[in-house]
PDB file of C-alpha atoms in Angstrom:
ATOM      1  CA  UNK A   1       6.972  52.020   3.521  1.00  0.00           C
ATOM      2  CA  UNK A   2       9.199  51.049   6.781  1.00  0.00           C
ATOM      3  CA  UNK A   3       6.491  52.863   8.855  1.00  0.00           C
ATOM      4  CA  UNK A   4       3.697  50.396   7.042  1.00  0.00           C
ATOM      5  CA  UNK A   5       5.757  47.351   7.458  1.00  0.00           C
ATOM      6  CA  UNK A   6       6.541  48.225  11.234  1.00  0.00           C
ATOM      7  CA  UNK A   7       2.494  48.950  11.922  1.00  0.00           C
ATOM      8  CA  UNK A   8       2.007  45.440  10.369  1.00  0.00           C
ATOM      9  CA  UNK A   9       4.748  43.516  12.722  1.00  0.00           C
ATOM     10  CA  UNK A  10       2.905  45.435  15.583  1.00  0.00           C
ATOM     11  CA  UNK A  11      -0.305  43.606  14.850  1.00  0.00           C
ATOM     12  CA  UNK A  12       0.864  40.506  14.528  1.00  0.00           C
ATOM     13  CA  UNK A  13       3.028  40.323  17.617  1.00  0.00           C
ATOM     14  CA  UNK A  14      -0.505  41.912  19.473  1.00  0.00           C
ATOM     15  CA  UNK A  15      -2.523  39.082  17.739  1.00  0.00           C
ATOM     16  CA  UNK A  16       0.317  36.420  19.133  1.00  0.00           C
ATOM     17  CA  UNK A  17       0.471  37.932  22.176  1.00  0.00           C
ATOM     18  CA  UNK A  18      -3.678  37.180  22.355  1.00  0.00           C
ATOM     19  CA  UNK A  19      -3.250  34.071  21.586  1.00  0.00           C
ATOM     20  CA  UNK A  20      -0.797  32.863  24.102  1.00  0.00           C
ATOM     21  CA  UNK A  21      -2.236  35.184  26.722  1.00  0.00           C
ATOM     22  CA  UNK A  22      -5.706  34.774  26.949  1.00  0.00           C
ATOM     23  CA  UNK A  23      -6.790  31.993  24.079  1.00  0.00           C
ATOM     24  CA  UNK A  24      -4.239  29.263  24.737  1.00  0.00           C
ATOM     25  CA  UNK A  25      -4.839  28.257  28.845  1.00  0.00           C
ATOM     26  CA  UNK A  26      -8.924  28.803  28.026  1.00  0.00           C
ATOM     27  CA  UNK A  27      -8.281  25.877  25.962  1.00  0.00           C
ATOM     28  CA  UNK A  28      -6.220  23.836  28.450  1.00  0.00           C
ATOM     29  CA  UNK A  29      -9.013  24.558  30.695  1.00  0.00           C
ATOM     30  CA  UNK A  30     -11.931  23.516  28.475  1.00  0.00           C
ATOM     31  CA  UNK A  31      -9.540  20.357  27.855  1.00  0.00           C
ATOM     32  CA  UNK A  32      -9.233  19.932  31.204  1.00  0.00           C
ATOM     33  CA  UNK A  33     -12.634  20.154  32.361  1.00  0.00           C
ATOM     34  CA  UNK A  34     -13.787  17.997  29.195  1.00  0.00           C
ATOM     35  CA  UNK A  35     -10.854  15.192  30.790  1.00  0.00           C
ATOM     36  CA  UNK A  36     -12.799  15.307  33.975  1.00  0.00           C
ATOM     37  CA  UNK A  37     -16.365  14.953  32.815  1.00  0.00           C
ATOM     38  CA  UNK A  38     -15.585  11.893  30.210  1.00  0.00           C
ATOM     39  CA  UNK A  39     -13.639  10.449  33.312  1.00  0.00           C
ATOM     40  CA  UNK A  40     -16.785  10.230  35.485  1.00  0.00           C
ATOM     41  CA  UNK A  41     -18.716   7.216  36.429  1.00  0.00           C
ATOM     42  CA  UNK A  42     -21.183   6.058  38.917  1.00  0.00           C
ATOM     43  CA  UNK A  43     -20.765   6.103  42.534  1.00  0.00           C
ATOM     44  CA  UNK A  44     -18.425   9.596  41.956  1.00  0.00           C
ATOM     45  CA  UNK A  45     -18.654  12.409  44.336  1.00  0.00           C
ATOM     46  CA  UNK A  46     -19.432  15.608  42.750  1.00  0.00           C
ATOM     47  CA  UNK A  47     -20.313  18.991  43.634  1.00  0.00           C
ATOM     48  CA  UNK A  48     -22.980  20.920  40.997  1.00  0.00           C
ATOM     49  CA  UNK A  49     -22.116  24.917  40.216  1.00  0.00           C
ATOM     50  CA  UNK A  50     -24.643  25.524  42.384  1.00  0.00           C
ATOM     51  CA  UNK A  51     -22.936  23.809  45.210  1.00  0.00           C
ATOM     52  CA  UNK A  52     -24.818  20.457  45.497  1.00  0.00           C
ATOM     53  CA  UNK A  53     -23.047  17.575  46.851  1.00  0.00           C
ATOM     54  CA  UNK A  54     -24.264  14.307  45.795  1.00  0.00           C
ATOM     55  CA  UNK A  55     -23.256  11.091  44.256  1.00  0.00           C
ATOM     56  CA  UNK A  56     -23.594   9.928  40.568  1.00  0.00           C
ATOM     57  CA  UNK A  57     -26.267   7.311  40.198  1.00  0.00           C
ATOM     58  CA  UNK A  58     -26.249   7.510  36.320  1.00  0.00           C
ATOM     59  CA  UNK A  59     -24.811   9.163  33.310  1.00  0.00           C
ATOM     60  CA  UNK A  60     -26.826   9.542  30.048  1.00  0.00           C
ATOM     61  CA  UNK A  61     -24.077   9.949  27.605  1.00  0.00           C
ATOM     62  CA  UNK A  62     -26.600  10.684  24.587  1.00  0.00           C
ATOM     63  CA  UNK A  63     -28.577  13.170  26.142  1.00  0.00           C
ATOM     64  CA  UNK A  64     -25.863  15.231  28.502  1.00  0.00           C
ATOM     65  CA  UNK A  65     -27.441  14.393  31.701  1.00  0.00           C
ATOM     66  CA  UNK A  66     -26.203  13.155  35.243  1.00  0.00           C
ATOM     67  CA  UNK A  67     -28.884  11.520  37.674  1.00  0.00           C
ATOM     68  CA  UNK A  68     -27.578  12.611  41.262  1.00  0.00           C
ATOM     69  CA  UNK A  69     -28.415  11.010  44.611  1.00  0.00           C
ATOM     70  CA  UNK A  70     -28.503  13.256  47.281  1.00  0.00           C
ATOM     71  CA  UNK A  71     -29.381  11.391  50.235  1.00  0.00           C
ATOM     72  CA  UNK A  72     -31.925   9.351  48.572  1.00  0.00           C
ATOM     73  CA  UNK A  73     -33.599  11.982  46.232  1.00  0.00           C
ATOM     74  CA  UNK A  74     -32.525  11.488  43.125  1.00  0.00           C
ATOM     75  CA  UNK A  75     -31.923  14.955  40.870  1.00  0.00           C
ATOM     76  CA  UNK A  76     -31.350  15.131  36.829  1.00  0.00           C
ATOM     77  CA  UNK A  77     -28.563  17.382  36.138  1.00  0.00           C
ATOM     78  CA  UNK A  78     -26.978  18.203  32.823  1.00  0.00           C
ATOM     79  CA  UNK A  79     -23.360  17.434  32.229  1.00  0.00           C
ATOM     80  CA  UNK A  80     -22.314  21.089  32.181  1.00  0.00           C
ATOM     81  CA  UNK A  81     -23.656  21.526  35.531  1.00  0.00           C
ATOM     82  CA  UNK A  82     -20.586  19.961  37.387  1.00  0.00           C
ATOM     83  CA  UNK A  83     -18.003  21.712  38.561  1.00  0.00           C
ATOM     84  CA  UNK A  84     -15.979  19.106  40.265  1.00  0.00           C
ATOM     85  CA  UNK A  85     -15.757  15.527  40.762  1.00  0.00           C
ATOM     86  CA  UNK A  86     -14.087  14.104  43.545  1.00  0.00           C
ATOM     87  CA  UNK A  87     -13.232   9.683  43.506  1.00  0.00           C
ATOM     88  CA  UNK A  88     -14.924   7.836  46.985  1.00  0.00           C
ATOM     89  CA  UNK A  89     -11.549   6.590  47.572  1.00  0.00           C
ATOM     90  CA  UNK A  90     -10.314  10.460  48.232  1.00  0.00           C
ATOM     91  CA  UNK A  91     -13.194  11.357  50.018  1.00  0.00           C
ATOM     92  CA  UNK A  92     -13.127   8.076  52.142  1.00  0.00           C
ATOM     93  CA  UNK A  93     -10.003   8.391  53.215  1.00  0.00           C
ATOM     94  CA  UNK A  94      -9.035  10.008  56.129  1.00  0.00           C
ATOM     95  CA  UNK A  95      -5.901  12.458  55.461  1.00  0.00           C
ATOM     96  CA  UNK A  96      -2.951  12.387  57.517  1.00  0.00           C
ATOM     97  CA  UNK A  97      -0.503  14.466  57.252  1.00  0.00           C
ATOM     98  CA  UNK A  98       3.028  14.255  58.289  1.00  0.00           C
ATOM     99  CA  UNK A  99       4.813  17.497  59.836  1.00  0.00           C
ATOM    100  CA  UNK A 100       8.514  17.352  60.146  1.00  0.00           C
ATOM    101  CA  UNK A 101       9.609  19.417  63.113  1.00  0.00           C
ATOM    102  CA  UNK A 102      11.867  22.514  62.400  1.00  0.00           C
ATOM    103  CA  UNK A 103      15.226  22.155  63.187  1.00  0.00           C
ATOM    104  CA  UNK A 104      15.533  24.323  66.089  1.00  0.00           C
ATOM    105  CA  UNK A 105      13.060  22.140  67.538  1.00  0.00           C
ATOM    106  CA  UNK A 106      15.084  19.058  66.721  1.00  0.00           C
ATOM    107  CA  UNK A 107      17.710  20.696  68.423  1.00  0.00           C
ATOM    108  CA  UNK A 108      15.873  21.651  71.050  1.00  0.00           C
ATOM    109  CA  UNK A 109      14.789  18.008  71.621  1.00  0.00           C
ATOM    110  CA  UNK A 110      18.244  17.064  71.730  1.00  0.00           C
ATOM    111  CA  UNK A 111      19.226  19.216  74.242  1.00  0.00           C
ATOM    112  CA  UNK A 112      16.170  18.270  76.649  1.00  0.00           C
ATOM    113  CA  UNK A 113      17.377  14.527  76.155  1.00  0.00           C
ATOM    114  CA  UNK A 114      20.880  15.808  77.019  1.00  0.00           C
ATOM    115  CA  UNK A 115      19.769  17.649  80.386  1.00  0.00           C
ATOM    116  CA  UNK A 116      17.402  14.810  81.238  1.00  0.00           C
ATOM    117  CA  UNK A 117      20.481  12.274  81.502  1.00  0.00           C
ATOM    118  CA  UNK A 118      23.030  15.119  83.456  1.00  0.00           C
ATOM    119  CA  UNK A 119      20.299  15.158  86.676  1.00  0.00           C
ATOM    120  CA  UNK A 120      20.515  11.035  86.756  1.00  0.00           C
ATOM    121  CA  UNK A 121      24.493  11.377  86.142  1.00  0.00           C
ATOM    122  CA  UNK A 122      24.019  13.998  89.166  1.00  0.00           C
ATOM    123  CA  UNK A 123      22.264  11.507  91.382  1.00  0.00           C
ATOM    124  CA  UNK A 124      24.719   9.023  90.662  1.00  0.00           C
ATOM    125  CA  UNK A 125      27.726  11.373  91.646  1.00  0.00           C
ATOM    126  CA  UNK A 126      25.458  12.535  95.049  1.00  0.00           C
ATOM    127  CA  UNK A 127      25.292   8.820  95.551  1.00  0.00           C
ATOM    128  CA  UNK A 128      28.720   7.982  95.183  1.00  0.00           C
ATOM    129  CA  UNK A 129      29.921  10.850  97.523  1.00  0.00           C
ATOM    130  CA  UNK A 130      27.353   9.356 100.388  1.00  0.00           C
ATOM    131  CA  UNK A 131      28.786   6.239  99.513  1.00  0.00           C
ATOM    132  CA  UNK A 132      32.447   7.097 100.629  1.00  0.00           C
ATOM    133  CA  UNK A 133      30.831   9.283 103.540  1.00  0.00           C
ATOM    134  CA  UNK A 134      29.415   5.921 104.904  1.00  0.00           C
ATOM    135  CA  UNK A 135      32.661   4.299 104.133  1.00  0.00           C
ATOM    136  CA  UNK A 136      34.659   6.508 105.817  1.00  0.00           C
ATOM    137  CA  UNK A 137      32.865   6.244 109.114  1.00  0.00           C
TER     138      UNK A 137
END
């Protein structure tokens, strides 16, 4: 009975394990994608699965179709057939990116400023010992 009851336990943990490896995130990604495609509207930049990059002129909610512009020829698509959607605003915008410098270059910065003011205290030293060279003639 114990060997029946530990065959059983083994099923269901392999039938949990299924579920939370392999069904679970397939729905998160049809959810996902679903989010994105109900979030679209005209003047979107998309790109098609088959790697078309165009602008949405129109979406025909009751028939699953997307009319595309693609530099003034204008496709039908179905819904299903994008794969991403990317806002004007993103795409418009140039990036910039900020790089914060290391912090043996910051030190190394620090240390150039350093050096660059010991030659001018230098100078000033040369100076002052011409200075009491002239005075003492």
């Amino acid at each position: 009975m114990s060997q029946g009851l530990s065959m059983l336990l083994m099923i269901v943990v392999l039938f949990a394990f299924m579920y939370f490896g392999m069904m679970r995130p397939q729905k998160k990604q049809q959810q996902k994608r679903q989010e994105m495609l109900s979030a679209m509207k005209k003047g979107d930049k998309i790109v098609t699965i088959g790697g078309l990059h165009a602008v949405i002129d129109s979406i025909d909610e009751a028939k699953q179709t997307v009319d595309l512009d693609c530099d003034g020829v204008y496709l039908t698509f179905n819904l299903s057939a994008i794969r991403a959607v990317n806002e004007p605003s993103q795409a418009a915008a140039p990036a910039t990116k900020v790089v914060a410098k290391p912090k043996a270059e910051a030190q190394a910065d620090t240390k150039t400023e350093d050096q660059a003011a010991e030659p001018e205290a230098a100078d000033s030293d040369a100076k002052a010992d011409t200075d009491s060279d002239t005075d003492a003639k």
